[in-house]
């Protein structure tokens, strides 16, 4: 026996033996109790890391232990298409070549994704083989193969029939670079130095103004109310009055809502239900219209022609300039606030209305 354990020789020998002899292939067998596991399929975004190695080793210990205890064991290997995460990796590769998915077009992009899948998939499976995992290689699965797709459909229909899955237009976190909705945990917040703009909103037929403070002057084009705290004595007399929204000319009401912080800015804020989560809730409570002014590519829509098609940043600059020219900009204070960014690509996340499928935990 060699003094030092020669893993290269020994592991290769046994790995081959297990695979060739189908040591871990399972057959249904009425006489023994079954014990089965599915490997949490790794995303095909790259190769496995130390975390996967630990994870797979622990499962390997379990399956071998059960096998020794006399169970009819089955451990199924598989990989996960990883959806947007994988798309993002392939897009980064394309970027290195100076191209985008739009240059390629849908079909060529899918081909490129498939090519990536084949390469990464085999690297991941080889890694699991090298680890000596006691997997049933005859039952290799991929999250997008036919039987898995069928299972997804079946589960979807079942949940839909129970009323747990429904479709609706709701406010979501949107990354316009990835062109996808993000869940709350996929948004990362970063502090950003910006401004708090104080803007005069003229009251209808009286020559007076109410001053709102905002970090998003460009979304004012989608405002459908101005809100104050009901306990704010400064504004009580103004609740119910009408404001004429600059640039748009829309008549909107001054409403009251306990969500408004009396001590933020002037205590009066603009309400844009289509582009802010808090405003969306206020909008629901006061039955406000949600007017969308930013589209899924991060450009201005449903706005006066001089702002139409501008990016959010461009529109902000223009609006501030125009407010200043009209004498409606009171001041711009330095202000640091946290801005949501896409955890995959770091682009700024926009709140907007989007038709999506939602899953609820209670029957509707
Ligand atoms: Zn993104």
Short mmCIF file of C-alpha atoms and ligand atoms in Angstrom, two decimals:
data_model
loop_
_atom_site.label_atom_id
_atom_site.label_comp_id
_atom_site.label_asym_id
_atom_site.label_seq_id
_atom_site.Cartn_x
_atom_site.Cartn_y
_atom_site.Cartn_z
CA UNK A 1 0.00 0.00 0.00
CA UNK A 2 1.32 3.43 -0.89
CA UNK A 3 2.31 5.71 1.97
CA UNK A 4 0.23 8.56 0.62
CA UNK A 5 -3.37 8.09 -0.51
CA UNK A 6 -3.29 8.41 -4.29
CA UNK A 7 -6.66 9.98 -4.99
CA UNK A 8 -5.98 10.33 -8.71
CA UNK A 9 -5.69 6.59 -9.26
CA UNK A 10 -8.15 5.35 -6.66
CA UNK A 11 -10.94 7.81 -7.33
CA UNK A 12 -10.77 7.37 -11.10
CA UNK A 13 -10.91 3.58 -10.75
CA UNK A 14 -13.99 3.56 -8.53
CA UNK A 15 -15.74 6.35 -10.38
CA UNK A 16 -15.46 4.35 -13.58
CA UNK A 17 -16.51 1.15 -11.87
CA UNK A 18 -19.68 2.73 -10.41
CA UNK A 19 -20.66 4.30 -13.73
CA UNK A 20 -19.91 1.23 -15.89
CA UNK A 21 -21.67 -1.16 -13.54
CA UNK A 22 -24.61 1.21 -12.97
CA UNK A 23 -24.11 0.79 -9.24
CA UNK A 24 -26.49 3.63 -8.49
CA UNK A 25 -29.12 2.94 -11.14
CA UNK A 26 -32.46 2.30 -9.51
CA UNK A 27 -35.13 -0.19 -10.54
CA UNK A 28 -38.52 -0.31 -8.97
CA UNK A 29 -38.67 -3.23 -6.65
CA UNK A 30 -41.68 -4.04 -4.47
CA UNK A 31 -39.68 -5.83 -1.83
CA UNK A 32 -37.61 -2.91 -0.58
CA UNK A 33 -38.63 0.43 0.82
CA UNK A 34 -37.86 3.22 -1.64
CA UNK A 35 -35.78 6.26 -0.78
CA UNK A 36 -35.34 8.91 -3.44
CA UNK A 37 -33.84 12.37 -3.74
CA UNK A 38 -33.48 14.90 -6.53
CA UNK A 39 -30.27 16.88 -6.59
CA UNK A 40 -31.06 20.61 -6.31
CA UNK A 41 -30.25 21.25 -9.99
CA UNK A 42 -27.37 23.68 -10.44
CA UNK A 43 -27.92 26.69 -12.69
CA UNK A 44 -25.99 26.34 -15.91
CA UNK A 45 -24.43 29.74 -15.33
CA UNK A 46 -20.92 28.33 -14.95
CA UNK A 47 -19.14 25.55 -13.10
CA UNK A 48 -19.79 24.22 -9.62
CA UNK A 49 -18.08 25.88 -6.67
CA UNK A 50 -17.09 24.74 -3.18
CA UNK A 51 -20.64 25.29 -1.89
CA UNK A 52 -21.97 22.83 -4.45
CA UNK A 53 -19.19 20.39 -3.54
CA UNK A 54 -20.22 20.46 0.11
CA UNK A 55 -23.91 20.23 -0.76
CA UNK A 56 -23.41 17.27 -3.11
CA UNK A 57 -21.14 15.47 -0.63
CA UNK A 58 -23.76 15.68 2.12
CA UNK A 59 -26.41 14.24 -0.20
CA UNK A 60 -23.98 11.54 -1.32
CA UNK A 61 -23.48 10.53 2.31
CA UNK A 62 -27.27 10.32 2.81
CA UNK A 63 -27.94 8.22 -0.28
CA UNK A 64 -25.10 5.80 0.47
CA UNK A 65 -26.18 5.50 4.10
CA UNK A 66 -29.74 4.64 3.03
CA UNK A 67 -28.44 2.17 0.45
CA UNK A 68 -26.41 0.41 3.15
CA UNK A 69 -29.52 0.33 5.35
CA UNK A 70 -31.25 -1.71 2.64
CA UNK A 71 -33.43 0.92 0.99
CA UNK A 72 -34.05 0.91 -2.77
CA UNK A 73 -32.33 4.23 -3.32
CA UNK A 74 -32.53 6.72 -6.16
CA UNK A 75 -30.67 10.00 -6.46
CA UNK A 76 -31.54 11.89 -9.64
CA UNK A 77 -28.99 14.22 -11.26
CA UNK A 78 -30.03 17.33 -13.14
CA UNK A 79 -29.29 20.87 -14.19
CA UNK A 80 -31.37 24.02 -14.21
CA UNK A 81 -31.70 26.34 -17.22
CA UNK A 82 -31.39 29.27 -14.80
CA UNK A 83 -33.55 31.52 -16.99
CA UNK A 84 -32.55 35.14 -16.85
CA UNK A 85 -29.36 34.39 -14.88
CA UNK A 86 -28.04 32.26 -17.75
CA UNK A 87 -29.23 34.74 -20.34
CA UNK A 88 -27.27 37.39 -18.48
CA UNK A 89 -24.07 35.32 -18.61
CA UNK A 90 -24.43 34.77 -22.36
CA UNK A 91 -25.17 38.47 -22.87
CA UNK A 92 -21.93 39.31 -21.07
CA UNK A 93 -20.03 36.99 -23.44
CA UNK A 94 -21.66 38.70 -26.41
CA UNK A 95 -20.72 42.09 -24.99
CA UNK A 96 -17.05 41.04 -25.07
CA UNK A 97 -17.53 40.41 -28.78
CA UNK A 98 -19.08 43.85 -29.10
CA UNK A 99 -22.54 42.45 -29.82
CA UNK A 100 -25.95 42.34 -28.15
CA UNK A 101 -28.81 39.84 -28.22
CA UNK A 102 -30.65 42.26 -30.50
CA UNK A 103 -27.83 42.07 -33.09
CA UNK A 104 -28.23 38.30 -33.13
CA UNK A 105 -32.00 38.13 -33.18
CA UNK A 106 -34.10 35.65 -31.26
CA UNK A 107 -33.20 32.48 -33.16
CA UNK A 108 -29.44 32.99 -33.20
CA UNK A 109 -29.53 34.03 -29.56
CA UNK A 110 -31.38 30.84 -28.63
CA UNK A 111 -28.76 28.85 -30.58
CA UNK A 112 -26.04 30.61 -28.60
CA UNK A 113 -27.88 29.79 -25.36
CA UNK A 114 -28.13 26.16 -26.44
CA UNK A 115 -24.41 26.06 -27.20
CA UNK A 116 -23.69 27.50 -23.76
CA UNK A 117 -26.03 24.94 -22.19
CA UNK A 118 -24.22 22.03 -23.83
CA UNK A 119 -20.79 23.24 -22.72
CA UNK A 120 -21.69 24.17 -19.16
CA UNK A 121 -23.98 21.23 -18.61
CA UNK A 122 -21.25 18.72 -19.38
CA UNK A 123 -18.74 20.60 -17.19
CA UNK A 124 -21.16 20.52 -14.24
CA UNK A 125 -22.00 16.83 -14.71
CA UNK A 126 -18.31 15.94 -15.01
CA UNK A 127 -17.69 17.74 -11.74
CA UNK A 128 -20.40 15.66 -10.04
CA UNK A 129 -18.85 12.51 -11.49
CA UNK A 130 -15.43 13.57 -10.25
CA UNK A 131 -16.93 14.02 -6.79
CA UNK A 132 -18.01 10.38 -7.01
CA UNK A 133 -21.65 11.19 -6.36
CA UNK A 134 -23.87 8.10 -6.26
CA UNK A 135 -26.31 9.44 -8.87
CA UNK A 136 -28.46 7.47 -11.28
CA UNK A 137 -26.99 8.76 -14.55
CA UNK A 138 -29.66 7.06 -16.66
CA UNK A 139 -32.22 9.50 -15.27
CA UNK A 140 -30.38 12.72 -16.00
CA UNK A 141 -32.86 15.62 -16.09
CA UNK A 142 -32.88 19.20 -17.33
CA UNK A 143 -35.47 21.71 -16.13
CA UNK A 144 -36.55 22.48 -19.71
CA UNK A 145 -36.70 18.95 -21.09
CA UNK A 146 -40.04 17.57 -22.17
CA UNK A 147 -41.18 15.70 -19.09
CA UNK A 148 -40.15 18.52 -16.76
CA UNK A 149 -41.99 21.05 -18.95
CA UNK A 150 -45.09 18.87 -18.74
CA UNK A 151 -44.81 18.75 -14.96
CA UNK A 152 -44.50 22.53 -14.79
CA UNK A 153 -47.62 22.92 -16.94
CA UNK A 154 -49.52 20.47 -14.80
CA UNK A 155 -48.56 22.26 -11.59
CA UNK A 156 -49.38 25.63 -13.14
CA UNK A 157 -52.84 24.51 -14.27
CA UNK A 158 -53.55 22.93 -10.91
CA UNK A 159 -52.64 26.11 -9.05
CA UNK A 160 -54.56 28.21 -11.59
CA UNK A 161 -57.69 26.07 -11.16
CA UNK A 162 -57.42 26.50 -7.41
CA UNK A 163 -57.37 30.25 -7.93
CA UNK A 164 -53.88 30.58 -6.53
CA UNK A 165 -52.27 31.79 -9.75
CA UNK A 166 -53.71 34.85 -11.42
CA UNK A 167 -52.71 37.47 -13.90
CA UNK A 168 -52.88 41.14 -13.20
CA UNK A 169 -51.40 44.50 -13.92
CA UNK A 170 -49.51 45.44 -10.81
CA UNK A 171 -46.64 47.60 -9.76
CA UNK A 172 -43.42 45.62 -10.10
CA UNK A 173 -39.69 46.23 -9.87
CA UNK A 174 -38.53 46.48 -13.46
CA UNK A 175 -35.03 46.33 -14.92
CA UNK A 176 -35.20 47.91 -18.36
CA UNK A 177 -31.74 46.58 -19.29
CA UNK A 178 -32.69 42.97 -18.54
CA UNK A 179 -36.25 43.70 -19.71
CA UNK A 180 -37.71 41.76 -16.83
CA UNK A 181 -39.58 42.13 -13.58
CA UNK A 182 -37.53 41.52 -10.43
CA UNK A 183 -38.71 40.14 -7.15
CA UNK A 184 -38.14 42.31 -4.07
CA UNK A 185 -35.10 40.28 -3.04
CA UNK A 186 -33.51 40.80 -6.45
CA UNK A 187 -33.30 44.54 -5.89
CA UNK A 188 -30.22 45.88 -4.17
CA UNK A 189 -30.27 49.32 -2.61
CA UNK A 190 -27.41 51.77 -2.88
CA UNK A 191 -27.11 55.26 -1.48
CA UNK A 192 -26.95 57.86 -4.18
CA UNK A 193 -26.21 61.56 -3.95
CA UNK A 194 -28.97 63.44 -5.68
CA UNK A 195 -31.36 66.28 -4.96
CA UNK A 196 -34.62 66.95 -3.25
CA UNK A 197 -36.46 69.31 -5.53
CA UNK A 198 -39.08 71.70 -4.15
CA UNK A 199 -41.70 72.39 -6.78
CA UNK A 200 -44.63 74.81 -6.83
CA UNK A 201 -47.92 73.26 -7.89
CA UNK A 202 -50.42 76.06 -8.63
CA UNK A 203 -53.85 75.81 -7.05
CA UNK A 204 -56.74 76.18 -9.43
CA UNK A 205 -58.41 79.61 -9.66
CA UNK A 206 -56.70 81.31 -6.70
CA UNK A 207 -53.17 82.19 -7.71
CA UNK A 208 -51.73 80.32 -4.74
CA UNK A 209 -49.38 77.35 -4.78
CA UNK A 210 -48.65 74.26 -2.73
CA UNK A 211 -44.98 73.29 -2.63
CA UNK A 212 -44.17 69.59 -2.95
CA UNK A 213 -40.76 68.03 -2.35
CA UNK A 214 -39.62 65.15 -4.53
CA UNK A 215 -36.59 63.12 -5.57
CA UNK A 216 -38.30 62.23 -8.88
CA UNK A 217 -39.36 65.42 -10.70
CA UNK A 218 -39.72 63.53 -14.01
CA UNK A 219 -42.55 61.35 -12.70
CA UNK A 220 -44.65 64.46 -11.97
CA UNK A 221 -46.06 64.02 -15.47
CA UNK A 222 -47.87 60.98 -14.12
CA UNK A 223 -49.12 62.58 -10.91
CA UNK A 224 -52.76 62.05 -10.06
CA UNK A 225 -52.83 63.75 -6.64
CA UNK A 226 -50.91 65.77 -4.08
CA UNK A 227 -50.98 64.26 -0.60
CA UNK A 228 -50.52 65.61 2.91
CA UNK A 229 -50.84 64.06 6.35
CA UNK A 230 -54.40 64.52 7.71
CA UNK A 231 -52.95 65.77 11.01
CA UNK A 232 -50.79 68.42 9.39
CA UNK A 233 -52.39 71.71 10.45
CA UNK A 234 -50.53 73.65 7.79
CA UNK A 235 -52.51 71.93 5.05
CA UNK A 236 -55.88 71.03 6.57
CA UNK A 237 -57.60 73.90 4.76
CA UNK A 238 -56.19 72.75 1.42
CA UNK A 239 -57.45 69.15 1.54
CA UNK A 240 -59.97 68.65 -1.24
CA UNK A 241 -58.73 71.64 -3.26
CA UNK A 242 -57.69 71.25 -6.88
CA UNK A 243 -54.19 71.69 -8.31
CA UNK A 244 -53.36 72.26 -11.94
CA UNK A 245 -50.43 70.02 -12.77
CA UNK A 246 -47.67 71.99 -14.55
CA UNK A 247 -46.80 70.92 -18.15
CA UNK A 248 -49.76 68.56 -18.37
CA UNK A 249 -52.61 70.81 -17.20
CA UNK A 250 -54.33 67.87 -15.51
CA UNK A 251 -56.51 68.84 -12.57
CA UNK A 252 -55.63 66.78 -9.52
CA UNK A 253 -56.87 66.86 -5.95
CA UNK A 254 -55.04 67.49 -2.71
CA UNK A 255 -55.77 64.43 -0.62
CA UNK A 256 -54.81 63.29 2.87
CA UNK A 257 -53.15 60.04 3.83
CA UNK A 258 -51.45 58.85 7.00
CA UNK A 259 -48.56 57.44 4.93
CA UNK A 260 -47.27 60.99 4.45
CA UNK A 261 -44.45 62.03 6.74
CA UNK A 262 -45.12 65.58 7.95
CA UNK A 263 -41.41 66.16 8.43
CA UNK A 264 -40.24 65.13 4.96
CA UNK A 265 -39.60 68.14 2.73
CA UNK A 266 -42.59 70.47 2.97
CA UNK A 267 -44.95 67.77 4.25
CA UNK A 268 -46.72 67.77 0.87
CA UNK A 269 -45.79 65.22 -1.77
CA UNK A 270 -46.78 64.40 -5.30
CA UNK A 271 -48.53 61.08 -5.83
CA UNK A 272 -47.60 58.92 -8.84
CA UNK A 273 -49.42 55.60 -8.37
CA UNK A 274 -47.96 54.05 -11.54
CA UNK A 275 -44.33 54.56 -10.54
CA UNK A 276 -43.92 54.39 -6.79
CA UNK A 277 -44.84 51.65 -4.35
CA UNK A 278 -46.01 53.95 -1.52
CA UNK A 279 -47.95 56.13 -3.97
CA UNK A 280 -49.54 53.01 -5.42
CA UNK A 281 -50.93 52.12 -1.99
CA UNK A 282 -52.12 55.70 -1.46
CA UNK A 283 -53.72 55.51 -4.91
CA UNK A 284 -55.64 52.37 -3.96
CA UNK A 285 -56.91 53.96 -0.74
CA UNK A 286 -58.08 57.12 -2.55
CA UNK A 287 -59.14 55.45 -5.84
CA UNK A 288 -56.63 57.42 -7.88
CA UNK A 289 -55.91 56.75 -11.51
CA UNK A 290 -52.48 55.23 -12.25
CA UNK A 291 -51.04 57.00 -15.29
CA UNK A 292 -47.98 55.31 -16.76
CA UNK A 293 -45.31 57.69 -17.96
CA UNK A 294 -42.30 55.35 -18.14
CA UNK A 295 -42.31 52.31 -20.42
CA UNK A 296 -40.47 49.00 -20.09
CA UNK A 297 -37.44 50.35 -21.95
CA UNK A 298 -37.11 53.20 -19.43
CA UNK A 299 -38.44 55.88 -21.80
CA UNK A 300 -41.16 58.48 -21.28
CA UNK A 301 -44.63 57.73 -22.63
CA UNK A 302 -48.05 59.42 -22.40
CA UNK A 303 -46.36 62.79 -21.84
CA UNK A 304 -46.27 66.12 -23.74
CA UNK A 305 -44.33 65.76 -26.99
CA UNK A 306 -41.19 67.56 -25.81
CA UNK A 307 -40.58 64.81 -23.21
CA UNK A 308 -41.87 61.89 -25.25
CA UNK A 309 -39.29 59.15 -25.80
CA UNK A 310 -36.68 60.68 -23.49
CA UNK A 311 -34.90 58.44 -21.01
CA UNK A 312 -35.77 58.96 -17.35
CA UNK A 313 -32.47 60.82 -16.77
CA UNK A 314 -32.93 63.07 -19.79
CA UNK A 315 -36.53 63.82 -18.83
CA UNK A 316 -35.43 64.74 -15.31
CA UNK A 317 -32.93 67.30 -16.64
CA UNK A 318 -35.48 68.81 -19.00
CA UNK A 319 -38.23 68.99 -16.41
CA UNK A 320 -35.96 70.68 -13.87
CA UNK A 321 -34.81 73.16 -16.51
CA UNK A 322 -38.38 73.92 -17.55
CA UNK A 323 -39.61 74.26 -13.96
CA UNK A 324 -36.83 76.76 -13.38
CA UNK A 325 -37.78 78.72 -16.49
CA UNK A 326 -41.42 78.88 -15.36
CA UNK A 327 -40.40 80.03 -11.88
CA UNK A 328 -41.89 76.86 -10.37
CA UNK A 329 -38.67 75.48 -8.93
CA UNK A 330 -38.25 76.77 -5.39
CA UNK A 331 -34.93 75.05 -4.63
CA UNK A 332 -32.89 71.90 -5.10
CA UNK A 333 -31.36 70.59 -1.88
CA UNK A 334 -28.51 68.08 -1.76
CA UNK A 335 -30.06 64.81 -0.77
CA UNK A 336 -28.77 61.26 -0.37
CA UNK A 337 -31.34 58.55 -0.83
CA UNK A 338 -31.27 54.84 -1.49
CA UNK A 339 -31.83 53.77 -5.07
CA UNK A 340 -32.86 50.27 -6.13
CA UNK A 341 -30.50 48.51 -8.55
CA UNK A 342 -30.80 45.25 -10.44
CA UNK A 343 -28.71 42.61 -8.63
CA UNK A 344 -27.65 41.08 -11.94
CA UNK A 345 -26.68 44.08 -14.01
CA UNK A 346 -26.67 47.04 -11.55
CA UNK A 347 -28.99 49.08 -13.76
CA UNK A 348 -31.44 51.32 -11.88
CA UNK A 349 -34.70 49.59 -11.12
CA UNK A 350 -37.89 51.36 -12.09
CA UNK A 351 -41.27 50.84 -10.43
CA UNK A 352 -43.85 50.36 -13.11
CA UNK A 353 -47.12 48.66 -13.90
CA UNK A 354 -46.75 45.37 -15.68
CA UNK A 355 -48.98 42.49 -16.51
CA UNK A 356 -47.51 39.50 -14.70
CA UNK A 357 -48.51 36.21 -13.23
CA UNK A 358 -48.77 36.21 -9.48
CA UNK A 359 -48.99 33.37 -7.01
CA UNK A 360 -50.92 33.93 -3.83
CA UNK A 361 -50.83 31.81 -0.70
CA UNK A 362 -54.57 32.11 -0.08
CA UNK A 363 -57.49 31.26 -2.35
CA UNK A 364 -59.11 34.28 -3.94
ZN1 LIG B 1 -30.81 44.10 -14.90
#
